[in-house]
Amino acid sequence: MLFLLGWATGFSNVTAQKNVTHSIISQHYSKIRLIHKMRDVVNLRSLSLRKLLASNVSQMTIDEEYARYQQLAADFLLLNEQYSGYSLAVVESQLFQQAIEQANDLQLRQDQQVKKALLQSTENKGLDTSIVSRISSLDEFEFDWQKEQALYAAFNALLSVESELSQQAHEKAEVLYARNLQFIVIIAMLSLILSFMVVHFVVRRETRARAMLVAQKDQVELTFRDTSKNSNLDNLLHWHAAHDGLTGLVSRREFEVLLAQLLQDARSNRRNHAILYVELEHFNIVNDTCGHVAGDALLQQLAVILEAKTRGSDVVSRLGDNQFGFLLNSCSLHKAEDIANALKRIIQEFRFSWKTYVFKLNVSIGVLGVRHNSLSVAKLMSDASAACYIAKEKDFDSVWVQRVDDNEIMLRRDEMILTSHINQALEGGRFSIYKQRIKSTDQNAHEDLYELLIRMLDDSGNEILPMAFIPAAERYSMMPDIDRWMIKQVFSRLAESHQDSAELGIVCINLSGQTLSQEMFLDFVVHQIQITKVNPHRLCFEITETAAIANLQHVTRLISVLRSMGCKFALDDFGSGMSSFTYLRNFTVDFLKIDGSFVCNMN
């Protein structure tokens, strides 16, 4: 009986100790869960604050987000009270008090930012104040982010203490368990078979209890893993991948992803959407005059204005250096045209000030529908770009809407395709040069002139006449590359022939206006003369009167330098300009080629 009493006492102690330990560890586990919830609420409040301060949200979204922001504050207070209701050790109480003080400080600053954002939304302040507030908010975000990380560190410290206390309770339970188990084993040895059966029963139960304690310990430790830092980093990387780093607008890649979603919606639900392709004109003037820092500031200011003037369901993207894209959700083509004209007026009225300079921008906008029968994202982007180019050609500050079977769009698309063939021809040398003799009516003339003409070869070797590819090359600024290729080929061939052979005559090379506008073109020609050692007296450069007048300063210097080396110049299409005789005095040329309208039917 004494053995049974001793066994019962030992078993009772083990059971009681197990229950106490289990209760302690359960409390620590509950406190850990409360700490994690408080930290999550802090993180959600910060995300809610960022949405409130975003510049592209509607008033309804602001009201809903503000209500959520206030509810999170109430949730944090409730979690605080629940944690305080537990029995806390001194170190737990101190760390928890520090965390609460930091949380209150952070909440106070965030409440101030929210009030400022709500006040700014109500007062509807102007652009300059909006930008200053946005910059200020960014600085405050950085400062609050540091406070937020400090608060997370305080919570992590509190979690570490909870882990240590739980570990201590577990270790104490193991010590007491070992002692009681030893006592029971001794009793069991004395009580022979009966005690052996009892010990076997107790050991079996306590083994399970110990496995439970170990499992709880491990669970307390899958809990301590701090995923907040990795989660914040993932969110940041995702945001940067989907947005333009300068303006904060959606990136071109993300724009195409969202466009693909709209296209799928149009096919599935037969809803109509629209694209606006916007290009700023004369943007390079700002960069050239004030530097790229000023250009970046202009884009940032304009991005804020454009995003603020769009509907909440629309998307604004920066597609290129001076190009923006708009995705208009559930929007008819007629409505999209109205939005495009409204955006055009906004940009026309916008004035960018930098130091003592004030700039006015022009804009070209292409409007394109996204319908159920649209072929692909790539074709939509190509057509939208082509529509923008048509708007630019028609007139600056113009809007072009693509209609069904738009011949202008098809023409621009064909020209875009042709530009790839021109690039391939330049890289593969698939051009041929012809010469056409210009015979003098003076029978005593000693030298003949030859005008050089260029043809492009397709993949099969068939010739493509200049009027088929020159317009596309001019439209997409490819003429300088063609002119440079022509000069290299002609100079090399002339250098290979007899330099002093008079019967070879003079060759006339046409230069485009785009080429004449390049500052480095003169250096290129001089360098080619020097390395090929071609006879400059056999060279005549032919420029149109219109191109010469448009690039007066460059052309005057070009003529002066190359004529001093022995080259000749011809002024083509003379008389087609309105001020021919006024500007003629500025050019020292050797030949005038009178415009055909003046010499038609001269015989």
Short mmCIF file of C-alpha atoms in Angstrom, two decimals, residues 19-426:
data_model
loop_
_atom_site.label_atom_id
_atom_site.label_comp_id
_atom_site.label_asym_id
_atom_site.label_seq_id
_atom_site.Cartn_x
_atom_site.Cartn_y
_atom_site.Cartn_z
CA ASN A 19 -0.48 20.78 -16.63
CA VAL A 20 1.32 23.80 -15.18
CA THR A 21 4.00 23.68 -17.87
CA HIS A 22 1.41 23.25 -20.59
CA SER A 23 -0.52 26.23 -19.25
CA ILE A 24 2.62 28.42 -19.13
CA ILE A 25 3.68 27.51 -22.65
CA SER A 26 0.12 28.02 -23.94
CA GLN A 27 0.10 31.51 -22.41
CA HIS A 28 3.42 32.32 -24.07
CA TYR A 29 2.10 31.00 -27.36
CA SER A 30 -1.02 33.18 -27.03
CA LYS A 31 1.08 36.24 -26.20
CA ILE A 32 3.29 35.53 -29.22
CA ARG A 33 0.25 35.42 -31.47
CA LEU A 34 -0.96 38.75 -30.05
CA ILE A 35 2.46 40.34 -30.69
CA HIS A 36 2.40 39.14 -34.30
CA LYS A 37 -1.10 40.50 -34.77
CA MET A 38 -0.09 43.89 -33.35
CA ARG A 39 2.88 44.01 -35.73
CA ASP A 40 0.64 43.06 -38.67
CA VAL A 41 -1.82 45.82 -37.75
CA VAL A 42 1.05 48.36 -37.74
CA ASN A 43 2.12 47.16 -41.19
CA LEU A 44 -1.47 47.33 -42.52
CA ARG A 45 -1.87 50.87 -41.16
CA SER A 46 1.31 51.93 -43.01
CA LEU A 47 0.02 50.41 -46.25
CA SER A 48 -3.35 52.13 -45.72
CA LEU A 49 -1.55 55.45 -45.17
CA ARG A 50 0.33 55.05 -48.45
CA LYS A 51 -2.93 54.45 -50.29
CA LEU A 52 -4.44 57.55 -48.68
CA LEU A 53 -1.48 59.66 -49.85
CA ALA A 54 -1.46 58.22 -53.39
CA SER A 55 -2.21 60.85 -56.05
CA ASN A 56 -4.40 58.74 -58.30
CA VAL A 57 -7.18 57.61 -55.92
CA SER A 58 -10.76 58.80 -55.99
CA GLN A 59 -12.57 60.47 -53.10
CA MET A 60 -14.62 57.32 -52.51
CA THR A 61 -11.43 55.29 -52.18
CA ILE A 62 -10.03 57.88 -49.75
CA ASP A 63 -13.17 57.63 -47.56
CA GLU A 64 -13.09 53.82 -47.54
CA GLU A 65 -9.37 53.72 -46.82
CA TYR A 66 -9.73 56.26 -44.01
CA ALA A 67 -12.42 54.10 -42.35
CA ARG A 68 -10.13 51.09 -42.62
CA TYR A 69 -7.27 53.14 -41.18
CA GLN A 70 -9.39 54.05 -38.12
CA GLN A 71 -10.58 50.43 -37.69
CA LEU A 72 -6.98 49.22 -37.62
CA ALA A 73 -6.26 51.68 -34.81
CA ALA A 74 -9.14 50.20 -32.80
CA ASP A 75 -7.90 46.67 -33.52
CA PHE A 76 -4.43 47.59 -32.24
CA LEU A 77 -5.90 48.97 -29.00
CA LEU A 78 -7.92 45.76 -28.45
CA LEU A 79 -4.83 43.58 -29.00
CA ASN A 80 -2.90 45.81 -26.59
CA GLU A 81 -5.54 45.29 -23.87
CA GLN A 82 -5.59 41.51 -24.44
CA TYR A 83 -1.82 41.24 -24.08
CA SER A 84 -1.82 43.45 -20.97
CA GLY A 85 -4.38 41.09 -19.39
CA TYR A 86 -1.80 38.32 -19.08
CA SER A 87 0.57 38.02 -16.14
CA LEU A 88 3.80 39.62 -17.37
CA ALA A 89 7.32 39.28 -16.09
CA VAL A 90 9.33 42.44 -15.41
CA VAL A 91 11.31 42.20 -18.65
CA GLU A 92 8.14 41.48 -20.63
CA SER A 93 6.42 44.48 -19.13
CA GLN A 94 9.38 46.80 -19.84
CA LEU A 95 9.78 45.72 -23.49
CA PHE A 96 6.03 45.83 -24.07
CA GLN A 97 5.85 49.36 -22.63
CA GLN A 98 8.68 50.49 -24.94
CA ALA A 99 6.94 48.96 -27.96
CA ILE A 100 3.63 50.62 -27.08
CA GLU A 101 5.33 54.02 -26.69
CA GLN A 102 6.97 53.67 -30.11
CA ALA A 103 3.66 52.52 -31.62
CA ASN A 104 1.83 55.52 -30.14
CA ASP A 105 4.51 57.88 -31.47
CA LEU A 106 4.28 56.33 -34.96
CA GLN A 107 0.47 56.44 -34.86
CA LEU A 108 0.53 60.11 -33.88
CA ARG A 109 2.76 60.99 -36.87
CA GLN A 110 0.66 58.90 -39.22
CA ASP A 111 -2.56 60.54 -37.97
CA GLN A 112 -1.00 63.93 -38.73
CA GLN A 113 -0.14 62.81 -42.26
CA VAL A 114 -3.67 61.48 -42.79
CA LYS A 115 -5.21 64.78 -41.62
CA LYS A 116 -2.85 66.67 -43.93
CA ALA A 117 -3.82 64.43 -46.88
CA LEU A 118 -7.55 64.79 -46.15
CA LEU A 119 -7.19 68.57 -45.80
CA GLN A 120 -5.24 68.78 -49.07
CA SER A 121 -7.88 66.68 -50.85
CA THR A 122 -10.64 68.97 -49.52
CA GLU A 123 -8.92 72.24 -50.37
CA ASN A 124 -7.85 70.98 -53.86
CA LYS A 125 -4.60 72.95 -53.85
CA GLY A 126 -2.70 73.87 -57.05
CA LEU A 127 0.20 72.10 -58.76
CA ASP A 128 3.19 73.66 -57.03
CA THR A 129 1.79 73.03 -53.54
CA SER A 130 0.81 69.50 -54.56
CA ILE A 131 4.33 68.73 -55.65
CA VAL A 132 5.89 70.25 -52.56
CA SER A 133 3.49 68.22 -50.40
CA ARG A 134 4.33 65.09 -52.32
CA ILE A 135 8.07 65.62 -51.88
CA SER A 136 7.51 66.37 -48.20
CA SER A 137 5.40 63.23 -47.87
CA LEU A 138 8.18 61.18 -49.41
CA ASP A 139 10.61 62.54 -46.83
CA GLU A 140 8.11 61.76 -44.05
CA PHE A 141 7.66 58.24 -45.45
CA GLU A 142 11.39 57.69 -45.17
CA PHE A 143 11.40 58.98 -41.58
CA ASP A 144 8.28 56.95 -40.64
CA TRP A 145 9.78 53.88 -42.27
CA GLN A 146 12.72 54.14 -39.87
CA LYS A 147 10.33 54.45 -36.91
CA GLU A 148 8.33 51.52 -38.27
CA GLN A 149 11.45 49.37 -38.49
CA ALA A 150 12.40 50.41 -34.95
CA LEU A 151 8.92 49.34 -33.79
CA TYR A 152 9.34 45.99 -35.55
CA ALA A 153 12.69 45.60 -33.78
CA ALA A 154 10.96 46.24 -30.43
CA PHE A 155 8.32 43.62 -31.21
CA ASN A 156 11.06 41.17 -32.26
CA ALA A 157 12.87 41.79 -28.97
CA LEU A 158 9.63 41.08 -27.10
CA LEU A 159 9.18 37.90 -29.14
CA SER A 160 12.71 36.83 -28.25
CA VAL A 161 11.95 37.29 -24.54
CA GLU A 162 8.78 35.23 -24.88
CA SER A 163 10.85 32.50 -26.54
CA GLU A 164 13.41 32.54 -23.74
CA LEU A 165 10.72 32.39 -21.03
CA SER A 166 8.99 29.55 -22.85
CA GLN A 167 12.30 27.74 -23.16
CA GLN A 168 13.03 28.23 -19.45
CA ALA A 169 9.60 26.82 -18.54
CA HIS A 170 10.21 23.88 -20.79
CA GLU A 171 13.65 23.18 -19.30
CA LYS A 172 12.29 23.46 -15.74
CA ALA A 173 9.53 21.03 -16.61
CA GLU A 174 12.08 18.58 -17.98
CA VAL A 175 14.15 18.76 -14.74
CA LEU A 176 11.09 18.20 -12.53
CA TYR A 177 9.92 15.49 -14.83
CA ALA A 178 13.27 13.67 -14.54
CA ARG A 179 13.20 13.85 -10.75
CA ASN A 180 9.65 12.58 -10.46
CA LEU A 181 10.35 9.87 -12.98
CA GLN A 182 13.37 8.69 -10.97
CA PHE A 183 11.23 8.55 -7.83
CA ILE A 184 8.57 6.55 -9.58
CA VAL A 185 11.13 4.11 -11.02
CA ILE A 186 12.51 3.44 -7.52
CA ILE A 187 9.00 2.82 -6.21
CA ALA A 188 8.30 0.63 -9.17
CA MET A 189 11.42 -1.47 -8.59
CA LEU A 190 10.31 -2.09 -4.99
CA SER A 191 6.75 -2.87 -5.96
CA LEU A 192 7.93 -5.53 -8.41
CA ILE A 193 5.43 -6.48 -11.06
CA LEU A 194 2.66 -4.11 -10.01
CA SER A 195 5.00 -1.18 -9.85
CA PHE A 196 6.52 -2.23 -13.21
CA MET A 197 3.09 -2.12 -14.82
CA VAL A 198 2.36 1.26 -13.28
CA VAL A 199 5.71 2.67 -14.39
CA HIS A 200 5.15 1.35 -17.89
CA PHE A 201 1.79 3.09 -18.01
CA VAL A 202 3.19 6.36 -16.67
CA VAL A 203 6.23 6.33 -18.93
CA ARG A 204 4.04 5.74 -21.94
CA ARG A 205 1.82 8.67 -21.09
CA GLU A 206 4.68 10.94 -20.21
CA THR A 207 6.50 10.11 -23.43
CA ARG A 208 3.50 11.37 -25.29
CA ALA A 209 3.42 14.46 -23.08
CA ARG A 210 7.09 15.11 -23.76
CA ALA A 211 6.56 14.74 -27.52
CA MET A 212 3.74 17.27 -27.18
CA LEU A 213 6.03 19.68 -25.34
CA VAL A 214 8.72 19.31 -28.01
CA ALA A 215 6.15 19.88 -30.74
CA GLN A 216 4.88 22.98 -28.93
CA LYS A 217 8.45 24.23 -28.56
CA ASP A 218 9.07 23.78 -32.29
CA GLN A 219 5.81 25.53 -33.05
CA VAL A 220 6.77 28.47 -30.84
CA GLU A 221 10.16 28.70 -32.61
CA LEU A 222 7.84 28.31 -37.14
CA THR A 223 6.11 31.36 -35.17
CA PHE A 224 9.33 33.38 -34.45
CA ARG A 225 10.40 33.38 -38.07
CA ASP A 226 10.30 37.02 -39.08
CA THR A 227 8.93 37.29 -42.57
CA SER A 228 8.11 41.00 -42.50
CA LYS A 229 11.47 42.10 -43.93
CA ASN A 230 11.30 39.65 -46.83
CA SER A 231 7.69 40.55 -47.48
CA ASN A 232 8.46 44.27 -47.60
CA LEU A 233 11.41 43.64 -49.95
CA ASP A 234 9.27 41.52 -52.27
CA ASN A 235 6.62 44.24 -52.40
CA LEU A 236 9.24 46.87 -53.16
CA LEU A 237 10.81 44.82 -55.96
CA HIS A 238 7.40 44.13 -57.46
CA TRP A 239 6.51 47.83 -57.38
CA HIS A 240 9.76 48.85 -59.10
CA ALA A 241 9.30 46.17 -61.74
CA ALA A 242 5.85 47.52 -62.61
CA HIS A 243 6.52 51.30 -62.38
CA ASP A 244 8.73 53.93 -63.93
CA GLY A 245 11.43 54.97 -61.46
CA LEU A 246 11.30 58.69 -62.38
CA THR A 247 7.58 59.46 -62.51
CA GLY A 248 6.09 56.59 -60.51
CA LEU A 249 3.72 55.84 -63.38
CA VAL A 250 3.10 52.33 -64.71
CA SER A 251 6.02 51.03 -66.79
CA ARG A 252 5.69 50.11 -70.47
CA ARG A 253 5.96 46.40 -69.64
CA GLU A 254 3.17 46.60 -67.05
CA PHE A 255 1.15 48.75 -69.47
CA GLU A 256 1.26 45.95 -72.05
CA VAL A 257 0.29 43.38 -69.39
CA LEU A 258 -2.76 45.47 -68.44
CA LEU A 259 -3.57 46.03 -72.12
CA ALA A 260 -3.58 42.26 -72.62
CA GLN A 261 -6.16 42.00 -69.81
CA LEU A 262 -8.35 44.64 -71.46
CA LEU A 263 -8.07 42.85 -74.80
CA GLN A 264 -9.15 39.58 -73.17
CA ASP A 265 -12.08 41.37 -71.52
CA ALA A 266 -13.08 42.88 -74.87
CA ARG A 267 -13.09 39.41 -76.45
CA SER A 268 -14.91 37.68 -73.59
CA ASN A 269 -17.47 40.33 -72.63
CA ARG A 270 -17.65 42.40 -75.84
CA ARG A 271 -16.77 45.56 -73.93
CA ASN A 272 -15.00 48.41 -75.73
CA HIS A 273 -11.88 50.03 -74.32
CA ALA A 274 -9.42 52.58 -75.70
CA ILE A 275 -5.74 53.53 -75.82
CA LEU A 276 -4.25 57.03 -75.92
CA TYR A 277 -0.67 57.31 -77.21
CA VAL A 278 0.68 60.73 -76.20
CA GLU A 279 3.98 62.27 -77.33
CA LEU A 280 5.31 65.60 -76.06
CA GLU A 281 6.67 67.83 -78.81
CA HIS A 282 9.75 70.03 -78.36
CA PHE A 283 10.61 68.23 -75.12
CA ASN A 284 14.27 68.13 -76.18
CA ILE A 285 14.34 71.94 -76.05
CA VAL A 286 14.02 71.77 -72.26
CA ASN A 287 16.89 69.26 -71.99
CA ASP A 288 19.09 71.23 -74.40
CA THR A 289 18.41 74.56 -72.68
CA CYS A 290 18.36 73.65 -68.99
CA GLY A 291 19.78 70.13 -68.79
CA HIS A 292 18.28 66.70 -68.10
CA VAL A 293 17.58 67.57 -64.46
CA ALA A 294 15.06 70.13 -65.66
CA GLY A 295 13.63 67.63 -68.16
CA ASP A 296 13.18 65.07 -65.37
CA ALA A 297 11.42 67.66 -63.20
CA LEU A 298 9.09 68.53 -66.08
CA LEU A 299 8.14 64.88 -66.55
CA GLN A 300 7.49 64.45 -62.83
CA GLN A 301 5.24 67.51 -62.68
CA LEU A 302 3.35 66.52 -65.81
CA ALA A 303 2.90 62.95 -64.54
CA VAL A 304 1.17 64.26 -61.42
CA ILE A 305 -1.17 66.42 -63.51
CA LEU A 306 -2.04 63.70 -66.03
CA GLU A 307 -2.68 61.10 -63.36
CA ALA A 308 -4.90 63.49 -61.41
CA LYS A 309 -7.02 64.26 -64.49
CA THR A 310 -7.88 60.67 -65.37
CA ARG A 311 -10.71 58.48 -64.18
CA GLY A 312 -10.10 56.16 -61.26
CA SER A 313 -10.38 53.06 -63.46
CA ASP A 314 -7.87 54.33 -66.05
CA VAL A 315 -4.13 53.64 -66.16
CA VAL A 316 -1.38 56.14 -67.00
CA SER A 317 2.03 54.90 -68.14
CA ARG A 318 5.34 56.36 -69.21
CA LEU A 319 6.10 54.51 -72.46
CA GLY A 320 9.33 56.31 -73.43
CA ASP A 321 11.42 59.42 -72.87
CA ASN A 322 8.64 61.84 -73.84
CA GLN A 323 5.80 59.40 -74.48
CA PHE A 324 2.86 58.51 -72.27
CA GLY A 325 0.14 55.89 -72.63
CA PHE A 326 -3.41 55.80 -71.27
CA LEU A 327 -5.62 52.72 -70.89
CA LEU A 328 -9.26 53.83 -70.79
CA ASN A 329 -11.38 51.09 -69.25
CA SER A 330 -14.93 50.61 -70.63
CA CYS A 331 -14.63 53.64 -72.89
CA SER A 332 -16.13 54.22 -76.34
CA LEU A 333 -14.02 55.70 -79.12
CA HIS A 334 -16.07 58.90 -79.05
CA LYS A 335 -15.55 59.31 -75.29
CA ALA A 336 -11.83 58.54 -75.73
CA GLU A 337 -11.60 61.35 -78.30
CA ASP A 338 -13.18 63.78 -75.80
CA ILE A 339 -10.68 62.68 -73.12
CA ALA A 340 -7.79 63.11 -75.59
CA ASN A 341 -8.89 66.66 -76.44
CA ALA A 342 -9.24 67.46 -72.74
CA LEU A 343 -5.71 66.17 -72.08
CA LYS A 344 -4.44 68.20 -75.03
CA ARG A 345 -5.89 71.38 -73.52
CA ILE A 346 -4.39 70.56 -70.12
CA ILE A 347 -0.91 70.13 -71.63
CA GLN A 348 -1.35 73.27 -73.75
CA GLU A 349 -2.17 75.29 -70.65
CA PHE A 350 0.70 73.78 -68.65
CA ARG A 351 3.74 76.03 -68.19
CA PHE A 352 7.02 74.65 -66.92
CA SER A 353 9.23 77.15 -65.10
CA TRP A 354 12.92 76.54 -64.51
CA LYS A 355 15.00 79.39 -63.12
CA THR A 356 14.44 82.25 -65.59
CA TYR A 357 12.94 80.05 -68.32
CA VAL A 358 9.29 79.30 -68.99
CA PHE A 359 8.39 76.55 -71.47
CA LYS A 360 5.18 75.70 -73.29
CA LEU A 361 4.64 72.17 -74.64
CA ASN A 362 2.93 70.88 -77.76
CA VAL A 363 1.48 67.39 -77.89
CA SER A 364 0.39 64.80 -80.45
CA ILE A 365 -2.17 62.18 -79.40
CA GLY A 366 -3.19 58.99 -81.16
CA VAL A 367 -6.54 57.43 -80.17
CA LEU A 368 -7.21 53.74 -80.77
CA GLY A 369 -10.08 51.44 -79.82
CA VAL A 370 -9.59 48.07 -78.11
CA ARG A 371 -12.32 45.82 -79.52
CA HIS A 372 -13.20 42.14 -79.52
CA ASN A 373 -11.68 41.76 -83.01
CA SER A 374 -8.34 43.42 -82.17
CA LEU A 375 -5.58 41.03 -83.16
CA SER A 376 -2.89 41.37 -80.49
CA VAL A 377 -1.19 43.65 -77.97
CA ALA A 378 1.74 44.17 -80.34
CA LYS A 379 -0.53 45.34 -83.15
CA LEU A 380 -2.49 47.61 -80.83
CA MET A 381 0.73 49.27 -79.65
CA SER A 382 1.98 49.60 -83.24
CA ASP A 383 -1.30 51.13 -84.45
CA ALA A 384 -1.46 53.51 -81.48
CA SER A 385 2.09 54.69 -82.22
CA ALA A 386 1.22 55.11 -85.90
CA ALA A 387 -1.88 57.15 -84.99
CA CYS A 388 0.30 59.43 -82.88
CA TYR A 389 2.71 59.92 -85.80
CA ILE A 390 -0.20 60.84 -88.05
CA ALA A 391 -1.38 63.39 -85.49
CA LYS A 392 2.14 64.85 -85.44
CA GLU A 393 2.26 65.11 -89.23
CA LYS A 394 -1.15 66.72 -89.49
CA ASP A 395 -0.31 69.47 -87.05
CA PHE A 396 1.30 69.95 -83.65
CA ASP A 397 -1.27 69.85 -80.83
CA SER A 398 -3.33 67.44 -82.89
CA VAL A 399 -5.45 64.39 -82.05
CA TRP A 400 -5.85 61.53 -84.54
CA VAL A 401 -8.54 58.90 -83.99
CA GLN A 402 -8.13 55.61 -85.82
CA ARG A 403 -11.33 54.49 -87.44
CA VAL A 404 -12.13 51.12 -88.97
CA ASP A 405 -10.05 50.48 -92.14
CA ASP A 406 -8.00 53.63 -91.58
CA ASN A 407 -5.86 54.01 -94.71
CA GLU A 408 -3.48 56.39 -92.95
CA ILE A 409 -2.79 53.80 -90.25
CA MET A 410 -2.21 51.06 -92.80
CA LEU A 411 0.18 53.32 -94.69
CA ARG A 412 2.16 54.12 -91.52
CA ARG A 413 2.22 50.44 -90.57
CA ASP A 414 3.65 49.58 -94.00
CA GLU A 415 6.25 52.30 -93.57
CA MET A 416 7.22 50.93 -90.15
CA ILE A 417 7.70 47.50 -91.72
CA LEU A 418 9.72 49.11 -94.51
CA THR A 419 12.08 50.72 -91.99
CA SER A 420 13.21 47.26 -90.86
CA HIS A 421 14.03 46.42 -94.49
CA ILE A 422 16.00 49.66 -94.78
CA ASN A 423 18.02 48.74 -91.68
CA GLN A 424 18.70 45.28 -93.11
CA ALA A 425 19.74 46.83 -96.43
CA LEU A 426 22.15 49.18 -94.64
#
